[in-house]
Short mmCIF file of C-alpha atoms in Angstrom, two decimals:
data_model
loop_
_atom_site.label_atom_id
_atom_site.label_comp_id
_atom_site.label_asym_id
_atom_site.label_seq_id
_atom_site.Cartn_x
_atom_site.Cartn_y
_atom_site.Cartn_z
CA ALA A 1 8.99 14.97 -6.76
CA GLN A 2 5.63 13.31 -7.09
CA LYS A 3 6.16 9.94 -8.66
CA ILE A 4 2.62 8.67 -8.79
CA THR A 5 -0.19 11.03 -9.72
CA GLN A 6 -3.86 10.29 -9.43
CA THR A 7 -5.75 13.39 -10.47
CA GLN A 8 -9.28 12.20 -9.65
CA PRO A 9 -10.06 12.53 -5.94
CA GLY A 10 -13.51 11.08 -6.51
CA MET A 11 -15.37 9.32 -9.29
CA PHE A 12 -19.00 8.29 -9.74
CA VAL A 13 -20.14 5.47 -11.96
CA GLN A 14 -23.47 3.86 -12.60
CA GLU A 15 -23.79 0.23 -11.68
CA LYS A 16 -22.98 -2.10 -14.59
CA GLU A 17 -21.08 0.59 -16.46
CA ALA A 18 -17.32 0.77 -17.00
CA VAL A 19 -15.08 3.31 -15.32
CA THR A 20 -11.49 4.40 -15.85
CA LEU A 21 -9.31 5.56 -12.99
CA ASP A 22 -6.32 7.59 -14.07
CA CYS A 23 -2.73 7.15 -12.99
CA THR A 24 0.47 8.68 -14.30
CA TYR A 25 3.92 7.98 -13.02
CA ASP A 26 7.44 9.29 -13.25
CA THR A 27 10.58 7.23 -13.24
CA SER A 28 13.93 7.04 -14.96
CA ASP A 29 14.37 3.40 -14.07
CA PRO A 30 13.73 1.19 -17.13
CA SER A 31 12.62 -1.65 -14.88
CA TYR A 32 9.58 -1.04 -12.72
CA GLY A 33 6.24 -2.47 -11.78
CA LEU A 34 2.86 -0.80 -11.55
CA PHE A 35 0.10 -1.92 -9.21
CA TRP A 36 -3.47 -1.11 -8.39
CA TYR A 37 -4.93 -1.73 -4.97
CA LYS A 38 -8.44 -1.42 -3.62
CA GLN A 39 -9.02 -0.25 -0.08
CA PRO A 40 -12.58 -0.63 1.23
CA SER A 41 -13.73 1.13 4.37
CA SER A 42 -12.35 -1.73 6.47
CA GLY A 43 -8.86 -0.53 5.61
CA GLU A 44 -7.42 -3.70 4.15
CA MET A 45 -5.38 -3.34 0.99
CA ILE A 46 -6.57 -5.65 -1.77
CA PHE A 47 -4.25 -6.31 -4.70
CA LEU A 48 -6.04 -5.95 -8.03
CA ILE A 49 -3.61 -6.01 -10.90
CA TYR A 50 0.06 -5.75 -11.84
CA GLN A 51 1.88 -4.50 -14.94
CA GLY A 52 5.60 -4.90 -15.46
CA SER A 53 7.45 -2.29 -17.47
CA TYR A 54 8.63 -4.88 -19.96
CA ASP A 55 5.27 -6.54 -20.39
CA GLN A 56 4.14 -6.23 -23.99
CA GLN A 57 0.46 -6.70 -23.32
CA ASN A 58 -1.88 -4.87 -21.00
CA ALA A 59 -2.61 -6.78 -17.83
CA THR A 60 -6.11 -8.10 -17.21
CA GLU A 61 -7.64 -9.74 -14.15
CA GLY A 62 -11.31 -10.51 -14.47
CA ARG A 63 -13.20 -7.22 -14.59
CA TYR A 64 -10.00 -5.24 -14.11
CA SER A 65 -7.68 -4.23 -16.90
CA LEU A 66 -4.72 -1.91 -16.93
CA ASN A 67 -4.34 0.45 -19.87
CA PHE A 68 -0.56 0.74 -19.99
CA GLN A 69 0.73 3.61 -22.13
CA LYS A 70 4.45 3.43 -21.55
CA ALA A 71 5.47 6.42 -23.66
CA ARG A 72 2.92 8.58 -21.86
CA LYS A 73 3.81 7.03 -18.49
CA SER A 74 0.22 6.26 -17.71
CA ALA A 75 -1.30 3.16 -16.15
CA ASN A 76 -5.03 3.67 -15.98
CA LEU A 77 -7.27 1.09 -14.33
CA VAL A 78 -10.43 0.11 -16.16
CA ILE A 79 -13.20 -1.57 -14.20
CA SER A 80 -15.86 -3.10 -16.39
CA ALA A 81 -19.43 -3.82 -15.34
CA SER A 82 -19.17 -1.92 -12.05
CA GLN A 83 -20.76 -3.44 -9.00
CA LEU A 84 -21.93 -1.79 -5.80
CA GLY A 85 -19.15 -3.61 -3.97
CA ASP A 86 -16.58 -1.78 -6.08
CA SER A 87 -17.21 1.38 -4.07
CA ALA A 88 -13.88 1.95 -2.32
CA MET A 89 -10.63 3.84 -2.44
CA TYR A 90 -8.28 2.85 -5.26
CA PHE A 91 -4.54 3.37 -5.17
CA CYS A 92 -2.06 3.25 -8.00
CA ALA A 93 1.43 2.25 -6.89
CA MET A 94 4.88 1.79 -8.36
CA ARG A 95 7.92 -0.19 -7.49
CA GLU A 96 11.29 0.61 -9.07
CA ALA A 97 14.01 -1.98 -9.49
CA ASN A 98 16.79 0.42 -8.51
CA THR A 99 15.30 0.84 -5.02
CA GLY A 100 15.92 -2.78 -4.18
CA GLY A 101 12.85 -4.22 -5.81
CA PHE A 102 10.18 -4.08 -3.15
CA LYS A 103 9.87 -0.51 -1.97
CA THR A 104 6.47 0.64 -3.15
CA ILE A 105 5.15 4.18 -3.36
CA PHE A 106 1.50 5.05 -3.65
CA GLY A 107 -0.54 7.71 -5.35
CA ALA A 108 -3.02 9.87 -3.48
CA GLY A 109 -5.90 7.60 -4.40
CA THR A 110 -9.28 7.90 -6.07
CA ARG A 111 -12.50 7.25 -4.23
CA LEU A 112 -14.98 5.43 -6.42
CA PHE A 113 -18.70 5.61 -5.78
CA VAL A 114 -20.89 3.12 -7.62
CA LYS A 115 -24.52 4.23 -7.91
CA ALA A 116 -27.41 1.80 -8.06
CA GLY B 1 -3.27 -17.24 -0.47
CA ALA B 2 -0.50 -15.82 1.66
CA VAL B 3 -1.57 -13.98 4.76
CA VAL B 4 -0.03 -11.23 6.80
CA SER B 5 -1.49 -10.53 10.21
CA GLN B 6 -1.23 -7.54 12.48
CA HIS B 7 -1.87 -7.25 16.16
CA PRO B 8 -3.61 -5.42 17.64
CA SER B 9 -6.18 -4.33 15.10
CA TRP B 10 -6.87 -1.22 17.13
CA VAL B 11 -5.41 0.35 20.24
CA ILE B 12 -6.09 3.38 22.37
CA CYS B 13 -3.32 4.66 24.57
CA LYS B 14 -2.56 7.68 26.68
CA SER B 15 -0.14 10.36 25.61
CA GLY B 16 3.40 9.56 26.70
CA THR B 17 3.04 5.80 26.68
CA SER B 18 4.53 3.36 24.16
CA VAL B 19 2.65 1.00 21.90
CA LYS B 20 3.94 -2.09 20.11
CA ILE B 21 2.39 -3.34 16.88
CA GLU B 22 3.20 -6.78 15.52
CA CYS B 23 3.30 -7.85 11.89
CA ARG B 24 3.51 -11.54 11.06
CA SER B 25 3.76 -13.41 7.79
CA LEU B 26 1.74 -16.53 8.48
CA ASP B 27 2.76 -18.97 5.79
CA PHE B 28 5.90 -17.60 4.22
CA GLN B 29 9.19 -16.13 5.31
CA ALA B 30 9.87 -12.46 4.83
CA THR B 31 13.39 -11.10 5.15
CA THR B 32 11.95 -7.68 4.46
CA MET B 33 8.77 -6.07 5.68
CA PHE B 34 7.46 -2.57 5.23
CA TRP B 35 5.67 -0.23 7.59
CA TYR B 36 3.26 2.37 6.28
CA ARG B 37 1.24 5.08 7.96
CA GLN B 38 -2.05 6.32 6.61
CA PHE B 39 -3.83 9.41 7.91
CA PRO B 40 -7.58 9.73 7.31
CA LYS B 41 -8.48 10.21 3.66
CA GLN B 42 -4.83 10.17 2.67
CA SER B 43 -2.53 7.76 0.93
CA LEU B 44 -0.14 5.25 2.41
CA MET B 45 3.20 6.77 3.33
CA LEU B 46 6.16 4.44 3.66
CA MET B 47 7.79 4.88 7.04
CA ALA B 48 10.53 2.29 7.02
CA THR B 49 11.84 -0.96 5.67
CA SER B 50 12.28 -3.66 8.26
CA ASN B 51 15.21 -5.98 7.60
CA GLU B 52 15.59 -9.33 9.32
CA GLY B 53 18.85 -9.48 11.22
CA SER B 54 19.84 -5.88 10.60
CA LYS B 55 18.76 -2.33 11.26
CA ALA B 56 15.66 -0.89 9.69
CA THR B 57 15.92 1.66 6.93
CA TYR B 58 13.86 4.77 7.63
CA GLU B 59 12.36 7.15 5.12
CA GLN B 60 13.31 10.79 5.23
CA GLY B 61 11.50 12.64 7.97
CA VAL B 62 10.66 9.57 10.04
CA GLU B 63 12.19 9.61 13.51
CA LYS B 64 13.90 6.31 14.11
CA ASP B 65 14.05 6.85 17.87
CA LYS B 66 10.33 7.38 17.99
CA PHE B 67 9.32 4.53 15.71
CA LEU B 68 11.41 1.58 16.79
CA ILE B 69 11.42 -1.36 14.42
CA ASN B 70 12.65 -4.82 15.26
CA HIS B 71 12.66 -7.69 12.77
CA ALA B 72 13.20 -10.50 15.22
CA SER B 73 12.60 -13.44 12.91
CA LEU B 74 11.76 -14.28 9.33
CA THR B 75 8.07 -14.05 10.11
CA LEU B 76 7.82 -11.21 12.64
CA SER B 77 8.45 -7.49 12.57
CA THR B 78 7.40 -5.11 15.32
CA LEU B 79 6.85 -1.38 15.30
CA THR B 80 6.97 0.41 18.64
CA VAL B 81 5.66 3.93 18.83
CA THR B 82 7.50 5.42 21.78
CA SER B 83 6.19 8.29 23.88
CA ALA B 84 3.11 8.49 21.74
CA HIS B 85 1.36 11.79 21.19
CA PRO B 86 -2.04 12.57 19.69
CA GLU B 87 -0.42 13.46 16.36
CA ASP B 88 0.79 9.86 16.14
CA SER B 89 -2.82 8.73 15.90
CA SER B 90 -3.07 7.02 12.54
CA PHE B 91 -3.66 3.78 10.68
CA TYR B 92 -0.48 1.70 10.55
CA ILE B 93 -0.16 -1.00 7.89
CA CYS B 94 2.61 -3.49 7.32
CA SER B 95 3.38 -5.46 4.20
CA ALA B 96 5.63 -8.33 3.26
CA PRO B 97 6.81 -9.27 -0.23
CA PHE B 98 6.19 -12.86 -1.21
CA PRO B 99 9.43 -14.68 -2.09
CA ASP B 100 10.36 -14.77 -5.75
CA SER B 101 7.26 -12.84 -6.70
CA TYR B 102 6.27 -9.31 -7.54
CA GLU B 103 3.44 -9.57 -5.04
CA GLN B 104 3.45 -8.19 -1.59
CA TYR B 105 0.82 -8.88 1.00
CA PHE B 106 -0.59 -6.31 3.36
CA GLY B 107 -1.67 -6.76 6.92
CA PRO B 108 -5.17 -5.65 7.90
CA GLY B 109 -3.80 -2.55 9.63
CA THR B 110 -3.72 -1.23 13.17
CA ARG B 111 -5.66 1.84 14.13
CA LEU B 112 -3.84 3.78 16.84
CA THR B 113 -5.57 6.48 18.83
CA VAL B 114 -3.53 8.48 21.32
CA THR B 115 -5.56 10.43 23.85
#
C-alpha cells in the first residue's frame, strides 16, 4: 500500500511567490515523523524540515513551513518567496516508530520549477 | 554539520563484474546505515538496512546475494553489486541516522553505469 502520496509530478511558481507542495500519508502508528527533502540535479538529498506526530505546532525553518493536518493525514510543504535556486525535486518522507525508528520511506516526488 | 561520504561518486563497469560502494559517516558513529536505489526521475527506494556487527536486513524483492552489504565498523558500510548487469545501472544513496536525533544524513550518491 502506498504510504506516502505526492500527487503533483511537477509544479511551476513565479519567483518571489509562495508555493505549496502536497503530501498525504497513511499510517496506523501513532508515533511517526514526517520529513521534506530537496534533491537538486546534483543528486544530493538536502533535509528541509521535520514534523513529529505529537508536535502541536506546525514546523517552520526559514522560508519553509509544514502545514500539518493530522486528521487529514496531510503534511504539505509551503515555500515562501520562491527563489530560482529552489528549482529541484522535492520528496516527502515518513518514518514510523514501529519500524525501529529510522527506516524512512519516500513519496514519488514533485519537481518544482521556479520561473524568473 | 554531520557528513556522510560515498565513494566512488560514479563508476562504469562491464556486465558481469562486481562493484563496491563505500559509505562513511565522517564525524559520528552509525550502528545503522541505509542503502537506497534511485532510478532516473523516480523516488528513492530502500534496499536494505545495514547493521554494524550483524547481518543486513533486506527489503522485499531485493536479492541479498546480489547486493552484498557489510557494516564493518561504526563508520563504514559497503554495498557490493555482484555480477552487475545493465539493469543494475542506477543512483545508489546511503544514509546514516545521527545518534539521539530524528535526523539522518545522506551521502552524495554513487552513479553506477553497467555496460
